[in-house]
PDB file of C-alpha atoms in Angstrom:
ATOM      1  CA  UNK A   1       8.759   8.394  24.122  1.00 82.00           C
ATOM      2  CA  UNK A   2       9.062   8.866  20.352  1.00 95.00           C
ATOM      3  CA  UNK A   3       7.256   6.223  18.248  1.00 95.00           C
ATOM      4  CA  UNK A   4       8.487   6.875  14.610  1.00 97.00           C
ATOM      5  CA  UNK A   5      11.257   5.447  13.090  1.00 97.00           C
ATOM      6  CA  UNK A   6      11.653   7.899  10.834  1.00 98.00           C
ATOM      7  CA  UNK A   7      10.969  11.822  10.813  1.00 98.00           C
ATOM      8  CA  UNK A   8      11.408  14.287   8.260  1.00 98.00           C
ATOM      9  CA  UNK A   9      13.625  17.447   8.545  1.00 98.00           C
ATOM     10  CA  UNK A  10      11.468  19.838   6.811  1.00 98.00           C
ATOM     11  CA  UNK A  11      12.489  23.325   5.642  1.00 97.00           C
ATOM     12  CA  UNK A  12      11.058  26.588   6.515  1.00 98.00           C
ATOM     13  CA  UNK A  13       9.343  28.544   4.068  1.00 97.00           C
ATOM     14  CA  UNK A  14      10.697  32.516   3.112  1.00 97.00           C
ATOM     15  CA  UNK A  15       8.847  35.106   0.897  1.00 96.00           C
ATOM     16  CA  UNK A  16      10.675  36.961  -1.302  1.00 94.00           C
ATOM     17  CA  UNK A  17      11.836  39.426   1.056  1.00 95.00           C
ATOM     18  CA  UNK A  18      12.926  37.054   3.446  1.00 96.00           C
ATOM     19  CA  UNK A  19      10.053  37.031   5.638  1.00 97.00           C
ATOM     20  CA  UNK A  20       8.759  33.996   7.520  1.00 97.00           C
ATOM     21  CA  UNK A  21       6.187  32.048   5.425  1.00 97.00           C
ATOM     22  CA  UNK A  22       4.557  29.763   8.167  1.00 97.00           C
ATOM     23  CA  UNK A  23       1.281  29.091   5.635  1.00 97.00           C
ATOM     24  CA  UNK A  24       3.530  27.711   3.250  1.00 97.00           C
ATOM     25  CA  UNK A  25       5.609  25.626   5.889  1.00 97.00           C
ATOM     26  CA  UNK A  26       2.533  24.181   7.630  1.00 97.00           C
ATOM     27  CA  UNK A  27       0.829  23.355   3.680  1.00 96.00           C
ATOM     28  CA  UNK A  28       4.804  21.345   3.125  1.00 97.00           C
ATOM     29  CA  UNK A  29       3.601  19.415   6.638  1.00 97.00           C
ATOM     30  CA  UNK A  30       0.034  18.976   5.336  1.00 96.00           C
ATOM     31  CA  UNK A  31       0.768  17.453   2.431  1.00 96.00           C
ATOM     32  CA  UNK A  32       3.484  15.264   4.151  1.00 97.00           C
ATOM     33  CA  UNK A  33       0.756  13.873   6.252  1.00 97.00           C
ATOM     34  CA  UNK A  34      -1.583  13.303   3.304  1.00 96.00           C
ATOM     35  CA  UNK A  35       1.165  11.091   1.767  1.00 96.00           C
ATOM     36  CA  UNK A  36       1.386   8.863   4.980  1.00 96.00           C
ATOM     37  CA  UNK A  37       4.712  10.993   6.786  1.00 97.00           C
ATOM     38  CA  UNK A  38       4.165  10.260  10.609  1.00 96.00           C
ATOM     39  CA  UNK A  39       6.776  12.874  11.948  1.00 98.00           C
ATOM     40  CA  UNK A  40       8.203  15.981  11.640  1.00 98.00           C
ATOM     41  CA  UNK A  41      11.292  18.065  12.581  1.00 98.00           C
ATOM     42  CA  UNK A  42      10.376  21.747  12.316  1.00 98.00           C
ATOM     43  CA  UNK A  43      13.367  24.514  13.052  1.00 98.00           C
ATOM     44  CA  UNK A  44      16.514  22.156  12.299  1.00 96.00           C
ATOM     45  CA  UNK A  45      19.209  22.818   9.868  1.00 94.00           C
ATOM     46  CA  UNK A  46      17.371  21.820   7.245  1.00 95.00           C
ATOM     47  CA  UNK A  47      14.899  24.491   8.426  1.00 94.00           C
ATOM     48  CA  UNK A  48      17.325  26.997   8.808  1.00 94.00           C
ATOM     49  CA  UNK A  49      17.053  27.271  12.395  1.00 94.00           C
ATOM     50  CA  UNK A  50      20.242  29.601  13.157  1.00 95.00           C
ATOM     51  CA  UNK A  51      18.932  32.257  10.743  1.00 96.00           C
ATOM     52  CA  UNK A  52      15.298  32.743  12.335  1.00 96.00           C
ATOM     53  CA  UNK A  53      15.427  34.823  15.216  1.00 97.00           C
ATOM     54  CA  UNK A  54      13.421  33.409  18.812  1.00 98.00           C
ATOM     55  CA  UNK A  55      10.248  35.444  17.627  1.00 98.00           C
ATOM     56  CA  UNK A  56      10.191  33.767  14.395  1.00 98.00           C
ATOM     57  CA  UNK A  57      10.829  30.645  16.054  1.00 98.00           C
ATOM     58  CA  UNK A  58       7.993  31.013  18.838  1.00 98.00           C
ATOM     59  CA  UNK A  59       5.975  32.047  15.604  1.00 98.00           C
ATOM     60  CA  UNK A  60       6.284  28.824  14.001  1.00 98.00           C
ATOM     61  CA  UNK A  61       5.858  27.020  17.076  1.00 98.00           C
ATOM     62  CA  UNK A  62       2.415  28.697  17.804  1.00 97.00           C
ATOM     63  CA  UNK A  63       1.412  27.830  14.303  1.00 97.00           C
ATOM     64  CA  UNK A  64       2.568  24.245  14.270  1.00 97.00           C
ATOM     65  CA  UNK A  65       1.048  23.629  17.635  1.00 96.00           C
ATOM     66  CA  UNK A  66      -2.158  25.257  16.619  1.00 95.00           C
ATOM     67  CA  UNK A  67      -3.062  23.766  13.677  1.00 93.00           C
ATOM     68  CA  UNK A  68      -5.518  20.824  14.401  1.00 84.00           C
ATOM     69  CA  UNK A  69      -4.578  18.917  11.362  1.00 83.00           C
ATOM     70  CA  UNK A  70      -1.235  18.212  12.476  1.00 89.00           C
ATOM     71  CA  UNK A  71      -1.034  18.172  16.427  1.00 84.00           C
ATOM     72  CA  UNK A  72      -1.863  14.977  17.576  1.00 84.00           C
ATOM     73  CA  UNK A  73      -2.450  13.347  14.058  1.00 91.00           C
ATOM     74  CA  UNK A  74       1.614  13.370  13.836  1.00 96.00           C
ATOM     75  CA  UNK A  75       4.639  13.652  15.829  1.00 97.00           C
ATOM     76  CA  UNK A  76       5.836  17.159  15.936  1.00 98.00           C
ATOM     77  CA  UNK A  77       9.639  17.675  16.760  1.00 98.00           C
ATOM     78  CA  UNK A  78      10.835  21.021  17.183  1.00 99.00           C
ATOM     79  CA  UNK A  79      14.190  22.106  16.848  1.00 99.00           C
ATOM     80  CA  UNK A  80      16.280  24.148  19.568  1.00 99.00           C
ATOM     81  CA  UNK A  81      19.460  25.494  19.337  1.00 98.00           C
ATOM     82  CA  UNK A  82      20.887  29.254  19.585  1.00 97.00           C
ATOM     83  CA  UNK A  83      24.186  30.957  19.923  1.00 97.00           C
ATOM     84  CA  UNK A  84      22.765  32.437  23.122  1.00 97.00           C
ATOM     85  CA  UNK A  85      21.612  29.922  25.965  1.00 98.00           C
ATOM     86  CA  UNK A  86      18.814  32.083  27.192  1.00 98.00           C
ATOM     87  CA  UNK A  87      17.226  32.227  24.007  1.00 98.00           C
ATOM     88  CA  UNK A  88      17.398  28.516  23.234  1.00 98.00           C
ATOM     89  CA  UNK A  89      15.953  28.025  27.554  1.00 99.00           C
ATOM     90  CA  UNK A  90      12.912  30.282  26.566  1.00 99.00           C
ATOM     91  CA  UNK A  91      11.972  28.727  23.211  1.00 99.00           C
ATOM     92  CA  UNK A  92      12.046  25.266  25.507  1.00 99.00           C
ATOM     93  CA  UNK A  93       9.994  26.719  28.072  1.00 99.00           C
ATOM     94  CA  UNK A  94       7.009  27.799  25.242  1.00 99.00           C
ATOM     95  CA  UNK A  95       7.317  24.579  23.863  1.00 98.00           C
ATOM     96  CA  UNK A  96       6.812  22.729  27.198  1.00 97.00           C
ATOM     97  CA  UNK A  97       3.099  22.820  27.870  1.00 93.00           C
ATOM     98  CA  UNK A  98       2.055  22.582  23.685  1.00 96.00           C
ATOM     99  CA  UNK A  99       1.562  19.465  21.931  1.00 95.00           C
ATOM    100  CA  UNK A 100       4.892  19.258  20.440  1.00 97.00           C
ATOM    101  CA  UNK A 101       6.363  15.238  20.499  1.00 97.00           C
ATOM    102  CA  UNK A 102       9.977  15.880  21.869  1.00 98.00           C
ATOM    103  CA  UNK A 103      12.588  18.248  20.971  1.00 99.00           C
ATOM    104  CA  UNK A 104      16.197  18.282  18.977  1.00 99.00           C
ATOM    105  CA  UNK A 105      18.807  19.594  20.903  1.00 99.00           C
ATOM    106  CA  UNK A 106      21.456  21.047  18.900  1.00 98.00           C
ATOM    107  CA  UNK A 107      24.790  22.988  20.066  1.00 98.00           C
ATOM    108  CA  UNK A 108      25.574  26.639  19.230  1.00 96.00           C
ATOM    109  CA  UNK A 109      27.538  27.507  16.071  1.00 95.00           C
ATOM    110  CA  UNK A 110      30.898  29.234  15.998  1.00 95.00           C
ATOM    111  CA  UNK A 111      31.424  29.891  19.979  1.00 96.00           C
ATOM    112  CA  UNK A 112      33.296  26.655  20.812  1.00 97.00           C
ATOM    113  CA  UNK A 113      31.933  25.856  24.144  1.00 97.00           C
ATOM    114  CA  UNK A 114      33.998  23.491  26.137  1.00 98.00           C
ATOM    115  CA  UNK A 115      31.878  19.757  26.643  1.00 98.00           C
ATOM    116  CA  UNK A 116      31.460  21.013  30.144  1.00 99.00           C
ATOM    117  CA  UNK A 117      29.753  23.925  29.158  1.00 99.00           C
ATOM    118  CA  UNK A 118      27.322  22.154  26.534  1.00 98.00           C
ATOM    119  CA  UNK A 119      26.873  19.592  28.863  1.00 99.00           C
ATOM    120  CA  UNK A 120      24.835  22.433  31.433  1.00 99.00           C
ATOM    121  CA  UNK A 121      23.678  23.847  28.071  1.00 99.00           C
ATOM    122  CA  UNK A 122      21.923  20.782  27.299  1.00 99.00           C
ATOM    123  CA  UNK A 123      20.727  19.793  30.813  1.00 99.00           C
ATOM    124  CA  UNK A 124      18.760  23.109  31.002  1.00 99.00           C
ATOM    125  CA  UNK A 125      16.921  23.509  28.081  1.00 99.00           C
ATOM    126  CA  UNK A 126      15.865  19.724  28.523  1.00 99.00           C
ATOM    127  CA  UNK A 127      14.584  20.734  32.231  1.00 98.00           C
ATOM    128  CA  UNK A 128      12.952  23.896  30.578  1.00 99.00           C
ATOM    129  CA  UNK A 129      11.274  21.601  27.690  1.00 98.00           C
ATOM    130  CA  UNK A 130       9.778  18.553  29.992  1.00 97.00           C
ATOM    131  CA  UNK A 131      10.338  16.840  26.209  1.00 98.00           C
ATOM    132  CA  UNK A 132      11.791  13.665  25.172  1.00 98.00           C
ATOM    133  CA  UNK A 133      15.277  15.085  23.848  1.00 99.00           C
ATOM    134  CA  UNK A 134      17.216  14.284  20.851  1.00 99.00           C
ATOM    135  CA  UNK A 135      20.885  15.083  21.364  1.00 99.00           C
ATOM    136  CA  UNK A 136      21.793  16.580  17.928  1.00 98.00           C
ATOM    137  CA  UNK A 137      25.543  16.344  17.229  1.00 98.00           C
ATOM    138  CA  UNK A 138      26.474  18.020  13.642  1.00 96.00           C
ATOM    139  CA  UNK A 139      30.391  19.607  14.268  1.00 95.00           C
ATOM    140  CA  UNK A 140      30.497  20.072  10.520  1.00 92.00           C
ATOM    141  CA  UNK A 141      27.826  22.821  10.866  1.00 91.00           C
ATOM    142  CA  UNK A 142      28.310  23.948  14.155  1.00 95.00           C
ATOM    143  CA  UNK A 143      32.540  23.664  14.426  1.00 96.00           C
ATOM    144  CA  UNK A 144      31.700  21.407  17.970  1.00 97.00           C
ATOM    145  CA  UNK A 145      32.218  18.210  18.535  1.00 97.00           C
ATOM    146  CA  UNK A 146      29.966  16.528  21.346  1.00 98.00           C
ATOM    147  CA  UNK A 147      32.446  13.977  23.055  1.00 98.00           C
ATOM    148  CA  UNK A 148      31.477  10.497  23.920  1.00 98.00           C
ATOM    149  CA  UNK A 149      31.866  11.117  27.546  1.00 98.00           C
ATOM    150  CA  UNK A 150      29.220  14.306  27.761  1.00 98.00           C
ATOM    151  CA  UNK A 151      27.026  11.696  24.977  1.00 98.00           C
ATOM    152  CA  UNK A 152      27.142   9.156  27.865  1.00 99.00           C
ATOM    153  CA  UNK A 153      26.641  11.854  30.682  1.00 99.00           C
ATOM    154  CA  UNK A 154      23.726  13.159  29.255  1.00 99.00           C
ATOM    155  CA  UNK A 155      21.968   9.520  28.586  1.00 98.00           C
ATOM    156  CA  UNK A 156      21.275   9.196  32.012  1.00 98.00           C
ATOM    157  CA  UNK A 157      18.545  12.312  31.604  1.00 98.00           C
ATOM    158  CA  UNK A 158      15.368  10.786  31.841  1.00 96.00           C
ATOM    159  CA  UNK A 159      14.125  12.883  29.319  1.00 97.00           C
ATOM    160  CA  UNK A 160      17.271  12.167  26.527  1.00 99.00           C
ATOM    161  CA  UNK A 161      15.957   9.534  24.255  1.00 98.00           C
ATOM    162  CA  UNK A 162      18.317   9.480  21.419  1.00 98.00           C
ATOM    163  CA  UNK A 163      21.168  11.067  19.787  1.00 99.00           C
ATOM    164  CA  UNK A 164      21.049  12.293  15.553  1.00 98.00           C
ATOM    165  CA  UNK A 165      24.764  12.067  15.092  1.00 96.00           C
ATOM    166  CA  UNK A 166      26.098  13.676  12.134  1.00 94.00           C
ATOM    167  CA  UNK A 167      29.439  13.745  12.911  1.00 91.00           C
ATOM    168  CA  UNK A 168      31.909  10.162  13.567  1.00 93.00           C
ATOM    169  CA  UNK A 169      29.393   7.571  13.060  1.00 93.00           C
ATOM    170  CA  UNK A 170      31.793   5.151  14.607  1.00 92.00           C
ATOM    171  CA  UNK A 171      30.300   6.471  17.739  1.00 95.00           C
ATOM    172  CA  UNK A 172      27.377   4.817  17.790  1.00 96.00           C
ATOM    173  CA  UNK A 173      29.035   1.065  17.817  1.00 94.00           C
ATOM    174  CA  UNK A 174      31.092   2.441  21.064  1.00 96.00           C
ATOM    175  CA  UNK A 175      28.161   4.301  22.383  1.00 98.00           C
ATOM    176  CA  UNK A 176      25.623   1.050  22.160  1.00 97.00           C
ATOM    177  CA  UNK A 177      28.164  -1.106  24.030  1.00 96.00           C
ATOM    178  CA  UNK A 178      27.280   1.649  26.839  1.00 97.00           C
ATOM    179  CA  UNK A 179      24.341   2.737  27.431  1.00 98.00           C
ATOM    180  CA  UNK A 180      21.868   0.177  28.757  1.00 95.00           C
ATOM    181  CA  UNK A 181      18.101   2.040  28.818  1.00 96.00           C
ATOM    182  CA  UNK A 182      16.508   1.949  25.360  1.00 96.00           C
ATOM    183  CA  UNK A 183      17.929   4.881  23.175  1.00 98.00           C
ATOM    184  CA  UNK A 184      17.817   5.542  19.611  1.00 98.00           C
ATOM    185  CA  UNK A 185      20.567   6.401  17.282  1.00 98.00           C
ATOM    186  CA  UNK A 186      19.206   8.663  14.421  1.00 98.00           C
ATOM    187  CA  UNK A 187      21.101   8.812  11.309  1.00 97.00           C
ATOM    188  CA  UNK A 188      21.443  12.255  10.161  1.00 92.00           C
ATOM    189  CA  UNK A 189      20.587  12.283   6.429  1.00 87.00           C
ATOM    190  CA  UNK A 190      20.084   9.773   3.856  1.00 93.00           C
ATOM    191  CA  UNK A 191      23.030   9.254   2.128  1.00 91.00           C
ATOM    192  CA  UNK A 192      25.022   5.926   3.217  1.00 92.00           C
ATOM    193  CA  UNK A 193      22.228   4.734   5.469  1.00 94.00           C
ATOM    194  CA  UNK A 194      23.266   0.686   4.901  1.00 94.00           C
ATOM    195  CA  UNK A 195      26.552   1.171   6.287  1.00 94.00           C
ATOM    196  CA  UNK A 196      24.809   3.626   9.018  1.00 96.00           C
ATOM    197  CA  UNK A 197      22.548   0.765   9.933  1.00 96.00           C
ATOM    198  CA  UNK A 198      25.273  -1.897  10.488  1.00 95.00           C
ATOM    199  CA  UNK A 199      26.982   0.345  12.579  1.00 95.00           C
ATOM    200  CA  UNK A 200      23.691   0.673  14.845  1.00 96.00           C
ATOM    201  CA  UNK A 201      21.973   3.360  13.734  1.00 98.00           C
ATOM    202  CA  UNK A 202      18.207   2.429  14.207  1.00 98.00           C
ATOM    203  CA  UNK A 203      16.215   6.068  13.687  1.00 98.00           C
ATOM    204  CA  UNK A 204      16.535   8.562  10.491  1.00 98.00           C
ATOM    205  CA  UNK A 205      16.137  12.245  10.269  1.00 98.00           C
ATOM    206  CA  UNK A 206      15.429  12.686   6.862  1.00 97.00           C
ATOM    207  CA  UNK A 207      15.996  15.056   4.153  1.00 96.00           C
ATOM    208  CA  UNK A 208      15.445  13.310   0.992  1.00 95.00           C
ATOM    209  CA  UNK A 209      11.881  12.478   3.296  1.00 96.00           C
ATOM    210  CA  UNK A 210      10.442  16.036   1.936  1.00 96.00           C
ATOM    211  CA  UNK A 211      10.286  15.406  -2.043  1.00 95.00           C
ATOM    212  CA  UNK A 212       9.943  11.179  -1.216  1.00 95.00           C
ATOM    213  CA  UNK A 213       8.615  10.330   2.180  1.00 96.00           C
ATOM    214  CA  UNK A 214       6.795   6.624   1.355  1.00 96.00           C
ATOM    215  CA  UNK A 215       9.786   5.775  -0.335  1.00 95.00           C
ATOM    216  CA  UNK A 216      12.489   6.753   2.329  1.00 96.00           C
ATOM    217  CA  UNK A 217      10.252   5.268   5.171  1.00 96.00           C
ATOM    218  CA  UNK A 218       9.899   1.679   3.073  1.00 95.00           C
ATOM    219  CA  UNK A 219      13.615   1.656   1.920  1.00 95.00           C
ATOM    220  CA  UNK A 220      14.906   2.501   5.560  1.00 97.00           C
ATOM    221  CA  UNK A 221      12.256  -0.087   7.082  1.00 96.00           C
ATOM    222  CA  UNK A 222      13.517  -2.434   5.058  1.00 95.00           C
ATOM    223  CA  UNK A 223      16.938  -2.050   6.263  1.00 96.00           C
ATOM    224  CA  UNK A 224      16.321  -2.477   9.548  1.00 96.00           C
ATOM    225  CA  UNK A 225      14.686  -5.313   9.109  1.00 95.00           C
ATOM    226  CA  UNK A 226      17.914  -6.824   7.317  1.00 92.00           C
ATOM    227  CA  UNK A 227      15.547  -7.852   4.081  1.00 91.00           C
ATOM    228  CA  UNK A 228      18.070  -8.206   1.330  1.00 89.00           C
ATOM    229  CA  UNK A 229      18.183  -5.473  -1.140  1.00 87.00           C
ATOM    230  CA  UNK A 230      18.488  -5.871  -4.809  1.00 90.00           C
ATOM    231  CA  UNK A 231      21.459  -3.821  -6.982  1.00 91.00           C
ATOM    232  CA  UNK A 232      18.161  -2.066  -8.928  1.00 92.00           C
ATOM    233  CA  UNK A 233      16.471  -0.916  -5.223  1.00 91.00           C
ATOM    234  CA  UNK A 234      20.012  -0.147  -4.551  1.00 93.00           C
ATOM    235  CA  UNK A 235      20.712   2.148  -7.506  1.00 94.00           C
ATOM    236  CA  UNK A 236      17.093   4.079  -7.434  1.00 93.00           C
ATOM    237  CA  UNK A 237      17.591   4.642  -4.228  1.00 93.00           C
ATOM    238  CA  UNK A 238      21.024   6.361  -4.695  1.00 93.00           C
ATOM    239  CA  UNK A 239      19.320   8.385  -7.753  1.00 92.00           C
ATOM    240  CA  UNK A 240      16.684   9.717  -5.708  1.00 91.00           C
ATOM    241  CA  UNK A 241      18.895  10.723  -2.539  1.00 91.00           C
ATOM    242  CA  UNK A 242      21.819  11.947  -5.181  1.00 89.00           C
ATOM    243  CA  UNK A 243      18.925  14.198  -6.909  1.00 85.00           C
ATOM    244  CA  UNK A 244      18.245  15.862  -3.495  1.00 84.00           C
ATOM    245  CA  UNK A 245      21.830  15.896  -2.263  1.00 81.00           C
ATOM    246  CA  UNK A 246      23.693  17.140  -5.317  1.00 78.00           C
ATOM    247  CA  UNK A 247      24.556  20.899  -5.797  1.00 76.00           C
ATOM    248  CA  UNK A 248      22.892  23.332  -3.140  1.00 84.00           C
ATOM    249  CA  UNK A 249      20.325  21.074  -1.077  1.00 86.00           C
ATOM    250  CA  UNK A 250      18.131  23.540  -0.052  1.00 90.00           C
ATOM    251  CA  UNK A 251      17.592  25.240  -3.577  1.00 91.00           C
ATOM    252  CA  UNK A 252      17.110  21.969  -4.869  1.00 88.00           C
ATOM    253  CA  UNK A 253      14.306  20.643  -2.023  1.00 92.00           C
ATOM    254  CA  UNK A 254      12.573  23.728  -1.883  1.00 94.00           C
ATOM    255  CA  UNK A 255      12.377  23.723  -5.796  1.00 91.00           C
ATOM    256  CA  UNK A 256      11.491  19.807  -5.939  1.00 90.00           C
ATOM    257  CA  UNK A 257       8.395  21.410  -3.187  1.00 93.00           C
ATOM    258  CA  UNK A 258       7.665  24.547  -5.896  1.00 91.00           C
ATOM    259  CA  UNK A 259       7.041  21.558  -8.436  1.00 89.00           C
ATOM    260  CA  UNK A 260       4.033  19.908  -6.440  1.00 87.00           C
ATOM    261  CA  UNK A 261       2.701  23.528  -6.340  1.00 91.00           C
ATOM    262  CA  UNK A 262       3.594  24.282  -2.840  1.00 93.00           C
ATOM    263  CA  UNK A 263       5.735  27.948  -2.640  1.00 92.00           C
ATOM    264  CA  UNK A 264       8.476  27.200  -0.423  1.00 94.00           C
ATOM    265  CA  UNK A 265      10.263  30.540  -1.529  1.00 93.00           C
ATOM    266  CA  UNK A 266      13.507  31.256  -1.000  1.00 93.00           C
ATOM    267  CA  UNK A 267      16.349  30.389   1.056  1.00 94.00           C
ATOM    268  CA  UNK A 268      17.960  33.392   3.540  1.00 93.00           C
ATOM    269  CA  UNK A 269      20.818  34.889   1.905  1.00 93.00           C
ATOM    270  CA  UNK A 270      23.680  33.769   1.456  1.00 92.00           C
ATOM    271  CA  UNK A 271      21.977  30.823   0.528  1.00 90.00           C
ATOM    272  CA  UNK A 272      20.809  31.196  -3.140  1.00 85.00           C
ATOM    273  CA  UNK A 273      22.467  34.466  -3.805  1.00 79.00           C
ATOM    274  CA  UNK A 274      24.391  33.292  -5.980  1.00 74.00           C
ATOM    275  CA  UNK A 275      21.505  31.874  -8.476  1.00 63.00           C
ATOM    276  CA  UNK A 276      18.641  33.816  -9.908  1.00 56.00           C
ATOM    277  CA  UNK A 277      16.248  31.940  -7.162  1.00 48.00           C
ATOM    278  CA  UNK A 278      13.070  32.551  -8.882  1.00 44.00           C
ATOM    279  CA  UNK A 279      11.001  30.402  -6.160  1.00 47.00           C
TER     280      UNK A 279
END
């Protein structure tokens, strides 16, 4: 089972010519740890998971996994998706026997599958991992919709702990009423978290977590404990997550990381192509 209330969706770090970075990825980690962070997400969207290939992937995984300063010391959640199932049912199978916390189980982009069809998706790579899963429904990226039904038909996994839905947070309200074993509804993102939370949403996966993790963690803890919240907590808390949010996210986190001295590079074109990126 997942402890943290809260993890952070980091991003994955590029050199200039596009080339995986895992150094600078695992010193963005580090220094999350140093500053109190108790969890991860490596390889999500915010990592731009569907433009590393499975060896980059099984790269970073090795890395993560590896590094003594991080296994153990926090929870490690690795992201797996792909537009082809065998891909996504081998990276699950490396991360089964490493030290990695659970997994995020996200849905192919572009190919449409039908629910039945993600619903066999998702109950193999979950078999593959032996992981706590987190059901990761996002149609805005990915152009698929995870229904209700398949939600509820994959709750009964053992192993599927949760659900990040960034789709029709309306779901969650319906979804609660339903499933009776403890499972946790992670927001996805920061931005209108108070409404999220009255709706049921009792987990974040956080962006906004990379440039202000003791912040995020204190304002979202606070939330769920229903401690009333002044306008001026209120309004720096919409200045922060605006300053992440606004524009092109990515540029702007991986910049905010440049600033701490920390070379996230760039993002993997298209992203950034059409700024002089300078990371």
């Amino acid at each position: 089972m997942l402890k943290a209330t809260v993890h952070i969706a980091v991003p994955t770090a590029f050199h200039r010519d596009e080339s995986l970075n895992v150094e600078a990825t695992l010193a963005h980690i580090q220094d999350l740890h140093r500053q109190g962070a108790q969890s991860v997400l490596v390889s999500g969207s915010t990592g731009e998971q569907h433009s590393m290939n499975l060896e980059e992937k099984l790269m970073l995984l090795q890395a993560v996994t590896e590094d003594q300063r991080l296994c153990g010391r926090m929870e490690i959640i690795f992201g797996v998706a792909s537009i082809r199932e065998t891909e996504a049912v081998k990276l699950a199978a490396a991360i089964r026997g490493t030290g990695v916390a659970g997994i995020l189980l996200g849905y192919p982009p572009y190919i449409l599958p039908s629910q039945a069809e993600a619903v066999r998706y998702s109950e193999k790579i979950a078999e593959a991992s032996n992981k706590p899963v987190i059901l990761y429904n996002n149609p805005r990226r990915t152009g698929f919709d995870l229904s209700v039904d398949a939600i509820l038909q994959l709750s009964r996994l053992e192993q599927v702990i949760g659900i990040k839905e960034a789709g029709d947070p309306s779901k969650v309200e319906f979804l609660r009423s339903k499933i009776d074993k403890e499972f946790y509804y992670y927001a996805g993102g920061d931005t209108g978290l108070e409404d999220k939370v009255k709706l049921g949403f009792n987990r974040l996966s956080s962006m906004a977590g990379n440039v202000y993790p003791v912040e995020i963690a204190n304002w979202f803890g606070k939330l769920l404990s229903g401690e009333p919240v002044t306008h001026a907590e209120r309004e720096q808390m919409s200045k922060r997550i605006d300053e992440v949010f606004s524009g092109a996210p990515l540029l702007h986190l991986k910049a905010a990381i440049q600033s701490k001295g920390i070379s996230m590079g760039i993002c993997r074109s298209p992203l950034g192509n059409s700024v002089d990126n300078i990371l």
